[in-house]
Coordinates of C-alpha atoms and ligand atoms in Angstrom, one line a residue:
M1 CA 0.0 0.0 0.0
A2 CA 1.4 3.4 -0.9
K3 CA 0.2 6.4 1.1
A4 CA -0.3 9.6 -0.8
I5 CA -1.2 13.0 0.6
I6 CA -2.7 16.0 -1.3
N7 CA -2.4 19.1 0.7
G8 CA -5.1 21.7 -0.1
N9 CA -3.4 24.3 2.1
R10 CA -0.2 24.5 0.1
S11 CA 0.3 25.6 -3.5
K12 CA 3.0 27.0 -5.7
G13 CA 0.4 28.8 -7.8
I14 CA -1.5 28.3 -11.0
I15 CA -0.3 25.8 -13.6
N16 CA 0.2 27.8 -16.8
P17 CA -1.8 26.1 -19.6
N18 CA 1.2 26.6 -21.9
I19 CA 3.0 23.9 -20.0
Y20 CA 0.8 21.6 -22.1
G21 CA 2.2 23.2 -25.3
H22 CA 3.4 21.5 -28.5
F23 CA 6.0 22.0 -31.1
S24 CA 5.7 21.6 -34.9
E25 CA 8.7 22.0 -37.2
H26 CA 9.2 21.8 -40.9
L27 CA 10.7 18.4 -40.4
G28 CA 9.8 15.1 -42.0
R29 CA 6.0 14.6 -42.0
C30 CA 5.1 16.9 -39.1
I31 CA 3.7 19.9 -41.1
Y32 CA 3.4 18.5 -44.6
N33 CA 1.1 15.4 -44.6
G34 CA 0.8 15.4 -40.8
V35 CA -1.1 18.6 -40.4
Y36 CA -1.2 20.4 -43.8
V37 CA -2.3 18.6 -46.9
G38 CA -3.4 21.6 -49.0
E39 CA -6.9 22.5 -50.1
S40 CA -6.8 20.2 -53.2
S41 CA -6.0 17.1 -51.2
D42 CA -8.5 14.1 -51.1
I43 CA -7.9 14.0 -47.4
P44 CA -10.7 16.0 -45.7
N45 CA -9.4 19.4 -44.8
V46 CA -10.4 22.9 -44.0
N47 CA -8.2 25.5 -45.7
G48 CA -5.6 22.7 -46.2
M49 CA -5.6 21.6 -42.5
R50 CA -6.5 17.9 -41.9
I51 CA -9.9 17.8 -40.2
D52 CA -9.1 14.6 -38.3
V53 CA -5.8 15.9 -36.8
V54 CA -7.3 19.3 -35.9
E55 CA -10.3 17.7 -34.2
A56 CA -8.1 15.3 -32.1
L57 CA -5.8 18.2 -31.0
R58 CA -8.8 20.2 -30.0
Q59 CA -10.1 17.3 -27.9
M60 CA -6.8 17.2 -26.2
A61 CA -7.1 21.0 -25.5
I62 CA -3.9 22.0 -27.1
P63 CA -3.1 25.5 -25.6
L64 CA -0.1 26.6 -27.7
L65 CA 1.9 25.7 -30.7
R66 CA 5.6 26.5 -31.5
W67 CA 6.7 26.9 -35.1
P68 CA 8.6 26.8 -37.6
G69 CA 11.5 25.2 -35.7
G70 CA 13.8 24.0 -34.2
C71 CA 16.8 24.1 -36.3
F72 CA 14.7 25.0 -39.3
A73 CA 13.8 28.3 -37.7
D74 CA 17.3 29.7 -38.1
T75 CA 17.3 29.0 -41.8
Y76 CA 13.8 30.3 -42.3
H77 CA 13.1 33.5 -44.1
W78 CA 9.5 34.3 -43.5
R79 CA 9.0 36.2 -46.7
D80 CA 9.5 33.0 -48.6
G81 CA 6.2 31.8 -47.1
I82 CA 3.8 34.6 -47.9
G83 CA 1.9 35.7 -51.0
P84 CA 0.5 33.4 -53.7
Q85 CA 1.5 29.8 -53.0
E86 CA 2.4 29.0 -56.6
S87 CA 5.0 31.7 -56.7
R88 CA 6.7 31.0 -53.3
K89 CA 10.4 30.2 -53.3
K90 CA 11.3 26.5 -53.3
I91 CA 14.3 26.0 -50.9
V92 CA 16.3 23.0 -49.6
N93 CA 15.6 22.0 -46.0
T94 CA 19.2 21.6 -45.1
N95 CA 18.7 20.4 -41.6
W96 CA 16.2 17.7 -42.2
G97 CA 16.8 15.3 -45.1
G98 CA 17.8 17.9 -47.8
V99 CA 14.2 17.7 -49.1
T100 CA 12.5 20.5 -51.1
E101 CA 10.6 22.9 -49.0
D102 CA 8.0 24.6 -51.2
N103 CA 6.9 27.1 -48.5
S104 CA 3.3 26.4 -49.2
F105 CA 2.8 26.4 -45.4
G106 CA 3.9 29.8 -44.2
T107 CA 2.8 32.5 -41.7
H108 CA -0.8 32.8 -42.9
E109 CA -1.2 29.0 -42.9
F110 CA 0.4 28.6 -39.4
L111 CA -1.9 31.3 -37.9
E112 CA -4.9 29.7 -39.7
L113 CA -3.9 26.4 -38.1
C114 CA -3.8 28.0 -34.6
R115 CA -7.2 29.6 -35.3
Q116 CA -8.7 26.2 -36.1
L117 CA -7.0 24.7 -33.0
G118 CA -8.1 27.5 -30.8
C119 CA -4.5 27.8 -29.5
E120 CA -1.8 30.5 -29.0
P121 CA 0.9 30.7 -31.7
Y122 CA 4.5 30.8 -30.6
I123 CA 6.8 31.9 -33.4
S124 CA 10.5 31.1 -33.3
G125 CA 12.4 33.8 -35.3
N126 CA 15.6 33.5 -37.2
V127 CA 18.7 34.9 -35.5
G128 CA 21.2 32.5 -36.8
S129 CA 21.0 33.4 -40.5
G130 CA 18.5 36.3 -40.5
T131 CA 18.7 40.0 -39.7
V132 CA 17.3 42.2 -37.1
Q133 CA 15.3 44.1 -39.7
E134 CA 13.8 40.8 -41.0
F135 CA 12.8 39.7 -37.6
S136 CA 11.4 43.2 -36.7
D137 CA 9.4 43.2 -40.0
W138 CA 7.9 39.8 -39.1
V139 CA 6.6 41.1 -35.8
E140 CA 5.2 44.2 -37.6
Y141 CA 3.6 42.0 -40.3
C142 CA 1.8 39.9 -37.7
N143 CA 0.9 42.5 -35.2
M144 CA 0.5 46.0 -36.7
G145 CA -3.2 47.0 -36.7
G146 CA -2.8 50.5 -38.2
Q147 CA -1.0 51.7 -41.3
S148 CA 2.5 50.6 -42.0
P149 CA 4.4 48.9 -44.9
M150 CA 4.2 45.5 -43.2
A151 CA 0.5 45.9 -42.3
E152 CA -0.3 46.9 -45.9
E153 CA 1.6 43.9 -47.3
R154 CA -0.4 41.6 -44.9
R155 CA -3.6 43.1 -46.1
K156 CA -2.7 42.6 -49.7
N157 CA -2.1 38.9 -48.8
G158 CA -5.6 38.6 -47.5
Q159 CA -5.4 39.2 -43.8
D160 CA -6.9 42.5 -42.6
A161 CA -6.8 42.3 -38.8
P162 CA -3.5 41.8 -37.0
W163 CA -3.0 38.4 -35.4
N164 CA -1.4 39.9 -32.3
V165 CA 1.1 37.0 -31.9
K166 CA 2.3 37.2 -28.3
Y167 CA 5.0 34.6 -28.0
W168 CA 8.2 35.1 -29.9
G169 CA 11.4 33.0 -29.6
I170 CA 14.7 34.9 -30.3
G171 CA 16.4 32.1 -32.2
N172 CA 16.7 28.4 -31.4
E173 CA 19.6 26.5 -29.9
A174 CA 21.9 29.4 -30.6
W175 CA 24.7 27.3 -29.1
G176 CA 24.3 24.7 -31.9
C177 CA 22.2 24.7 -35.2
G178 CA 21.1 28.2 -34.5
G179 CA 24.6 29.7 -35.0
S180 CA 27.2 27.9 -32.9
M181 CA 27.5 31.0 -30.7
R182 CA 29.1 31.6 -27.4
P183 CA 26.7 32.7 -24.7
E184 CA 28.3 36.1 -24.5
F185 CA 27.8 36.7 -28.3
Y186 CA 24.3 35.4 -28.2
A187 CA 23.4 37.6 -25.2
D188 CA 24.4 40.7 -27.1
L189 CA 22.4 39.6 -30.2
C190 CA 19.4 38.8 -28.0
R191 CA 19.5 42.3 -26.6
Q192 CA 19.7 43.8 -30.0
Y193 CA 16.9 41.7 -31.5
A194 CA 14.7 42.3 -28.4
T195 CA 15.1 46.0 -28.8
Y196 CA 13.5 46.0 -32.3
M197 CA 10.7 43.6 -31.5
R198 CA 8.1 46.3 -31.0
N199 CA 4.7 46.3 -29.3
Y200 CA 2.1 47.6 -31.7
D201 CA -0.8 47.4 -29.3
N202 CA -0.6 48.0 -25.6
E203 CA -3.3 45.5 -24.9
H204 CA -1.3 42.8 -26.7
K205 CA 2.2 43.0 -25.3
I206 CA 4.6 40.6 -26.9
Y207 CA 6.5 38.0 -24.8
K208 CA 10.1 37.5 -25.7
I209 CA 11.8 34.1 -25.1
A210 CA 15.6 33.9 -25.3
S211 CA 17.2 30.8 -26.8
G212 CA 18.3 28.7 -23.8
A213 CA 20.6 26.1 -22.7
N214 CA 21.4 22.6 -23.9
V215 CA 20.6 20.3 -21.0
D216 CA 22.9 21.1 -18.1
D217 CA 24.9 24.0 -19.6
Y218 CA 24.3 26.2 -16.6
N219 CA 26.9 28.7 -17.8
W220 CA 24.7 29.4 -20.8
T221 CA 21.7 30.4 -18.6
K222 CA 23.9 32.4 -16.3
V223 CA 25.5 34.5 -19.0
V224 CA 22.3 35.0 -20.9
M225 CA 20.5 36.0 -17.8
E226 CA 23.3 38.2 -16.5
Q227 CA 23.7 40.1 -19.9
A228 CA 20.3 39.9 -21.5
G229 CA 17.9 38.9 -18.7
H230 CA 16.5 42.4 -18.5
S231 CA 15.4 42.4 -22.1
V232 CA 13.4 39.1 -22.2
D233 CA 10.4 37.5 -20.4
A234 CA 11.6 34.0 -20.4
V235 CA 14.6 31.8 -21.2
S236 CA 14.2 28.4 -22.8
L237 CA 15.7 24.9 -22.1
H238 CA 16.0 21.9 -24.3
Y239 CA 16.3 18.4 -22.9
Y240 CA 15.5 15.1 -24.7
T241 CA 15.3 11.7 -23.1
R242 CA 17.3 8.9 -24.7
P243 CA 17.7 5.4 -23.3
R244 CA 21.4 5.3 -24.4
T245 CA 23.3 8.5 -24.1
E246 CA 26.7 7.6 -25.3
E247 CA 26.2 8.3 -29.0
W248 CA 23.5 10.1 -31.0
S249 CA 23.8 7.5 -33.7
N250 CA 22.7 4.7 -31.3
K251 CA 19.9 5.8 -29.1
G252 CA 18.0 2.6 -28.9
P253 CA 14.8 1.5 -30.6
A254 CA 11.3 3.0 -29.9
T255 CA 9.7 -0.5 -29.7
G256 CA 10.9 -3.9 -28.7
F257 CA 13.4 -2.4 -26.3
P258 CA 15.1 -4.4 -23.5
R259 CA 14.0 -4.0 -19.9
E260 CA 17.2 -2.2 -19.0
E261 CA 16.3 0.5 -21.6
Y262 CA 12.8 0.9 -20.2
Y263 CA 14.4 1.8 -16.9
S264 CA 17.2 3.9 -18.3
T265 CA 14.6 5.9 -20.2
L266 CA 12.6 6.6 -17.0
R267 CA 15.7 7.4 -15.0
N268 CA 17.0 9.8 -17.6
T269 CA 13.5 11.5 -17.7
L270 CA 13.6 12.1 -14.0
F271 CA 16.8 14.2 -14.6
M272 CA 14.4 16.9 -15.9
E273 CA 13.6 17.8 -12.3
E274 CA 17.2 18.6 -11.5
L275 CA 17.5 20.6 -14.7
V276 CA 14.4 22.7 -14.0
E277 CA 15.4 23.4 -10.4
N278 CA 19.0 24.4 -11.3
H279 CA 18.1 26.6 -14.3
S280 CA 15.3 28.2 -12.3
R281 CA 17.7 29.0 -9.5
I282 CA 20.1 30.7 -11.9
I283 CA 17.2 32.6 -13.5
R284 CA 16.0 33.8 -10.1
Q285 CA 19.5 34.8 -9.1
Y286 CA 19.9 37.1 -12.1
Q287 CA 16.4 38.3 -12.9
G288 CA 16.4 41.6 -11.0
S289 CA 13.0 43.2 -10.6
R290 CA 11.5 41.6 -13.8
Q291 CA 10.3 38.1 -13.4
V292 CA 11.7 35.8 -16.0
G293 CA 10.2 32.4 -16.7
L294 CA 11.6 29.1 -17.8
C295 CA 10.2 27.6 -21.1
V296 CA 11.1 24.0 -21.7
D297 CA 10.3 24.5 -25.3
E298 CA 11.6 21.2 -26.5
W299 CA 11.3 17.9 -24.5
G300 CA 10.4 14.3 -25.1
T301 CA 11.9 11.0 -26.2
W302 CA 14.4 10.7 -29.0
F303 CA 14.9 7.1 -30.2
D304 CA 16.4 5.6 -33.4
V305 CA 14.1 6.2 -36.4
E306 CA 11.7 3.4 -37.5
P307 CA 13.7 0.9 -39.7
G308 CA 13.3 1.8 -43.4
T309 CA 12.3 5.4 -42.8
N310 CA 14.3 8.5 -43.8
P311 CA 16.8 9.1 -41.0
G312 CA 16.3 12.9 -41.5
F313 CA 12.6 12.6 -40.7
L314 CA 12.9 11.5 -37.1
Y315 CA 9.8 9.2 -37.3
Q316 CA 9.5 6.9 -34.3
Q317 CA 6.7 4.8 -32.7
N318 CA 5.3 5.6 -29.3
T319 CA 4.7 3.0 -26.5
M320 CA 3.5 3.0 -22.9
R321 CA 7.1 3.8 -22.1
D322 CA 6.5 7.2 -23.8
A323 CA 3.3 7.6 -21.9
L324 CA 5.2 7.3 -18.7
V325 CA 7.9 9.8 -19.9
A326 CA 5.1 12.3 -20.7
A327 CA 3.4 11.7 -17.3
I328 CA 6.7 12.2 -15.4
N329 CA 7.6 15.4 -17.3
L330 CA 4.1 16.9 -17.0
N331 CA 4.1 16.1 -13.2
I332 CA 7.5 17.8 -12.9
F333 CA 6.3 20.9 -14.8
N334 CA 3.1 21.1 -12.7
E335 CA 5.2 20.8 -9.5
H336 CA 7.4 23.7 -10.7
C337 CA 4.7 25.9 -12.0
D338 CA 6.2 28.8 -10.1
T339 CA 9.0 29.0 -12.6
V340 CA 8.0 26.8 -15.6
V341 CA 5.7 29.0 -17.6
M342 CA 5.7 26.9 -20.8
A343 CA 6.8 23.5 -22.2
N344 CA 6.5 22.1 -25.7
I345 CA 6.7 18.4 -26.4
A346 CA 8.7 17.6 -29.6
Q347 CA 6.9 17.2 -31.9
M348 CA 3.2 17.3 -32.5
V349 CA 2.7 14.8 -35.4
N350 CA 4.9 12.1 -37.0
V351 CA 8.2 13.4 -35.4
L352 CA 9.9 12.2 -32.2
Q353 CA 7.4 11.8 -29.3
A354 CA 4.4 12.6 -31.3
V355 CA 0.8 12.6 -30.0
I356 CA -0.5 11.7 -33.5
L357 CA 0.8 9.5 -36.2
T358 CA -0.5 9.6 -39.8
E359 CA -0.2 7.3 -42.8
G360 CA -1.9 8.8 -45.9
P361 CA -5.5 9.5 -44.9
K362 CA -5.2 7.4 -41.7
M363 CA -4.5 8.8 -38.3
L364 CA -3.9 7.3 -34.8
L365 CA -3.5 8.6 -31.3
T366 CA -0.4 7.5 -29.5
P367 CA -0.2 6.7 -25.7
T368 CA 1.4 10.1 -25.3
Y369 CA -1.7 11.7 -26.7
H370 CA -3.9 10.0 -24.1
V371 CA -1.7 11.3 -21.3
F372 CA -2.1 14.9 -22.5
E373 CA -5.8 14.3 -22.7
M374 CA -6.0 12.8 -19.2
Y375 CA -4.0 15.6 -17.8
K376 CA -5.8 18.5 -19.5
G377 CA -7.7 19.4 -16.3
H378 CA -4.4 20.6 -14.9
Q379 CA -4.3 23.5 -17.4
G380 CA -4.9 26.7 -15.5
A381 CA -5.7 24.9 -12.3
K382 CA -4.1 25.6 -8.9
Q383 CA -1.2 23.3 -8.2
L384 CA -1.5 21.5 -4.9
E385 CA 1.4 20.1 -2.9
S386 CA 1.4 16.3 -3.2
Y387 CA 3.5 13.5 -1.7
V388 CA 3.5 9.8 -2.4
E389 CA 5.4 7.0 -0.6
T390 CA 7.7 5.2 -3.0
S391 CA 10.1 2.3 -3.2
L392 CA 13.1 2.1 -5.5
I393 CA 12.7 -0.3 -8.4
G394 CA 14.6 -0.8 -11.6
D395 CA 17.2 -2.8 -13.5
K396 CA 20.9 -2.7 -12.7
E397 CA 22.0 0.9 -12.1
N398 CA 18.8 2.2 -13.5
T399 CA 16.7 2.7 -10.4
V400 CA 13.7 4.9 -10.2
P401 CA 10.9 5.5 -7.6
N402 CA 7.9 3.3 -8.4
L403 CA 5.3 6.1 -8.3
H404 CA 5.2 9.7 -9.5
I405 CA 2.4 12.1 -8.7
S406 CA 1.1 15.7 -9.1
A407 CA -2.2 17.3 -8.2
S408 CA -4.2 20.4 -8.8
E409 CA -7.6 22.0 -7.9
S410 CA -10.1 23.7 -10.2
A411 CA -13.8 24.3 -10.4
E412 CA -14.1 20.7 -11.7
G413 CA -12.6 19.2 -8.5
V414 CA -9.2 17.9 -7.5
L415 CA -7.2 16.2 -10.2
V416 CA -4.6 13.7 -9.1
T417 CA -2.4 12.2 -11.7
V418 CA -0.1 9.4 -10.9
A419 CA 2.2 7.1 -12.8
N420 CA 3.2 3.5 -11.8
L421 CA 6.6 3.1 -13.3
D422 CA 7.0 -0.6 -12.2
D423 CA 7.0 -2.8 -15.2
K424 CA 5.8 -5.9 -13.3
N425 CA 3.9 -5.0 -10.1
S426 CA 0.7 -3.1 -9.5
A427 CA 0.5 -0.7 -6.5
V428 CA -2.4 0.1 -4.2
L429 CA -2.7 3.9 -3.8
D430 CA -4.2 5.2 -0.5
C431 CA -4.7 8.9 -1.2
T432 CA -5.6 11.3 1.6
L433 CA -7.0 14.7 0.7
S434 CA -6.2 17.2 3.4
G435 CA -7.8 20.7 3.7
L436 CA -10.1 20.1 0.8
G437 CA -13.4 19.2 2.4
Q438 CA -15.2 15.9 2.2
A439 CA -14.9 14.1 -1.1
S440 CA -17.9 12.2 -2.3
R441 CA -16.6 10.5 -5.4
A442 CA -13.4 9.9 -7.4
E443 CA -13.7 9.3 -11.1
G444 CA -10.6 7.3 -12.2
R445 CA -9.2 6.6 -15.6
V446 CA -6.2 4.5 -16.5
L447 CA -3.9 4.0 -19.4
T448 CA -2.0 0.7 -19.5
G449 CA -1.3 -2.4 -21.6
G450 CA 2.3 -3.4 -20.9
C451 CA 5.4 -1.3 -21.2
G452 CA 6.0 -2.0 -24.9
A453 CA 2.4 -1.7 -26.0
F454 CA 1.6 0.7 -28.8
N455 CA -1.0 1.7 -31.3
D456 CA -0.4 1.0 -35.0
F457 CA -2.2 1.3 -38.3
G458 CA -4.8 -1.5 -38.3
S459 CA -4.6 -1.8 -34.4
E460 CA -5.2 1.8 -33.4
E461 CA -6.9 1.1 -30.0
I462 CA -4.5 -1.2 -28.2
V463 CA -3.6 1.6 -25.7
K464 CA -6.5 3.8 -24.7
P465 CA -7.9 5.1 -21.4
A466 CA -10.3 2.9 -19.5
P467 CA -12.3 3.6 -16.3
L468 CA -10.4 2.7 -13.1
P469 CA -12.6 2.0 -10.0
A470 CA -11.7 4.0 -6.9
E471 CA -13.1 3.3 -3.5
M472 CA -13.9 6.2 -1.2
T473 CA -12.3 6.2 2.2
E474 CA -12.8 8.4 5.3
D475 CA -10.3 11.0 4.0
G476 CA -9.9 10.4 0.3
F477 CA -9.8 7.3 -2.0
K478 CA -8.0 4.1 -2.7
A479 CA -7.3 2.5 -6.1
S480 CA -5.1 -0.2 -7.6
L481 CA -2.7 1.1 -10.2
P482 CA -1.7 -1.6 -12.8
A483 CA 1.9 -2.2 -13.6
C484 CA 3.3 0.4 -16.1
S485 CA 0.3 2.7 -16.0
V486 CA -0.8 6.3 -15.9
A487 CA -3.9 7.1 -13.9
A488 CA -6.0 10.3 -13.4
F489 CA -8.5 10.7 -10.7
L490 CA -11.0 13.6 -10.6
V491 CA -12.1 13.9 -7.0
K492 CA -15.3 15.8 -6.2
Ligands
LIG501 O1 13.2 18.5 -32.5 C1 14.3 18.2 -33.3 C2 15.5 19.2 -33.2 O2 16.0 19.0 -31.9 C3 15.1 20.6 -33.3 O3 15.1 21.1 -34.6 C4 16.3 21.2 -32.5 O4 16.0 22.5 -31.9 C5 16.7 20.2 -31.5 O5 18.0 19.9 -31.6

């Protein structure tokens, strides 16, 4: 029996809905085929966007979408993607497979996608190979409501009202594919770019996000905060989970993995907590009077690509192991909602830890999708302090706690989300709710099916949420969590 306590009297604050954000890059089949098929496609679409994919993402309550990269962002010149589609420049996607990018999905299409999804756009601008003027013009093109050269050009291209895009990233991975810069050099550029990213409407102030550290490069965060912290609203962080960390060319398979890699994946995922705490501490130390947030704007699993697929397309399957990775990360972000203001899983469709996979007109929801859907009640809710008794489990040196939890309170009730990381044993959870009044029922749902279970074309519903009975106790509820599972309880 594992005792858990949810403390209604202690909270770190509101869980920013943007913690449940996503990322979509011009990479492989994420944008093209995955989301955008064009108006003339046989696949049912609205203005070129797949109806099935948009509907599923709406059901999951996607709050925010980052675009156009990733590494692609620092090669992207936004003017290539506006105006009549047939006359847009065709370029080479030099980061991802050397394929032709016809720019048929550009600024207008991205903002139309966000409109259909009902989510906030987050645009990552080009610092690595662009100019300050180009970036500044993009902000003006999107956000200027009155008369100006950019606003006129936008109107000529069919969009009268400004989109008022709030979230802007100042480059991506400036230490790597975004320009191979030193933090000192990037910090200066960041200040310069931030200066010319103007507000065109006082009611819609833009939110500037500095390109952040690679994993545990704490010096990057320190220098950027020290030199440029005053000119931005947030700093980003990228951390991907890999089962084998020695070489990028040998990360381990997404399915059919050995038990040892199940546990190394979970252990490496838990490292996110240390990263979030350490980067947040540095941010706080240097932030001065302006509060600066942490955006984990790329996270998720990164495995070897599926055999026979283009190595540049980063297409991987998604199992219950991925569901646990998602649950752990989202629990960590909930628990650190006082500093984590945004997080973006990489990537939304057909790339890395995707929530949706497509094959021609077919679509399936991955186990990771179901975790986001089960956790959606945390968005905008008040985080509650939670504690669960755990025991150490694992394989060889890869040990992890068997349970991982977070909780929040909203008008709907108290949402308790808990993952059982044990691949073999179920666990009985005895959860006490303290300072939250008498609960009358707990509606439980669970996602399980064995650690290697996944959905595939032709067997799309192997892994999907099922009801999980919960027994009410004097001060809370009790439930049995199957091995390798993610559960959500809405207590009323
Ligand atoms: O998500 C794939 C790539 O990972 C992104 O383009 C880049 O930012 C990161 O290295």
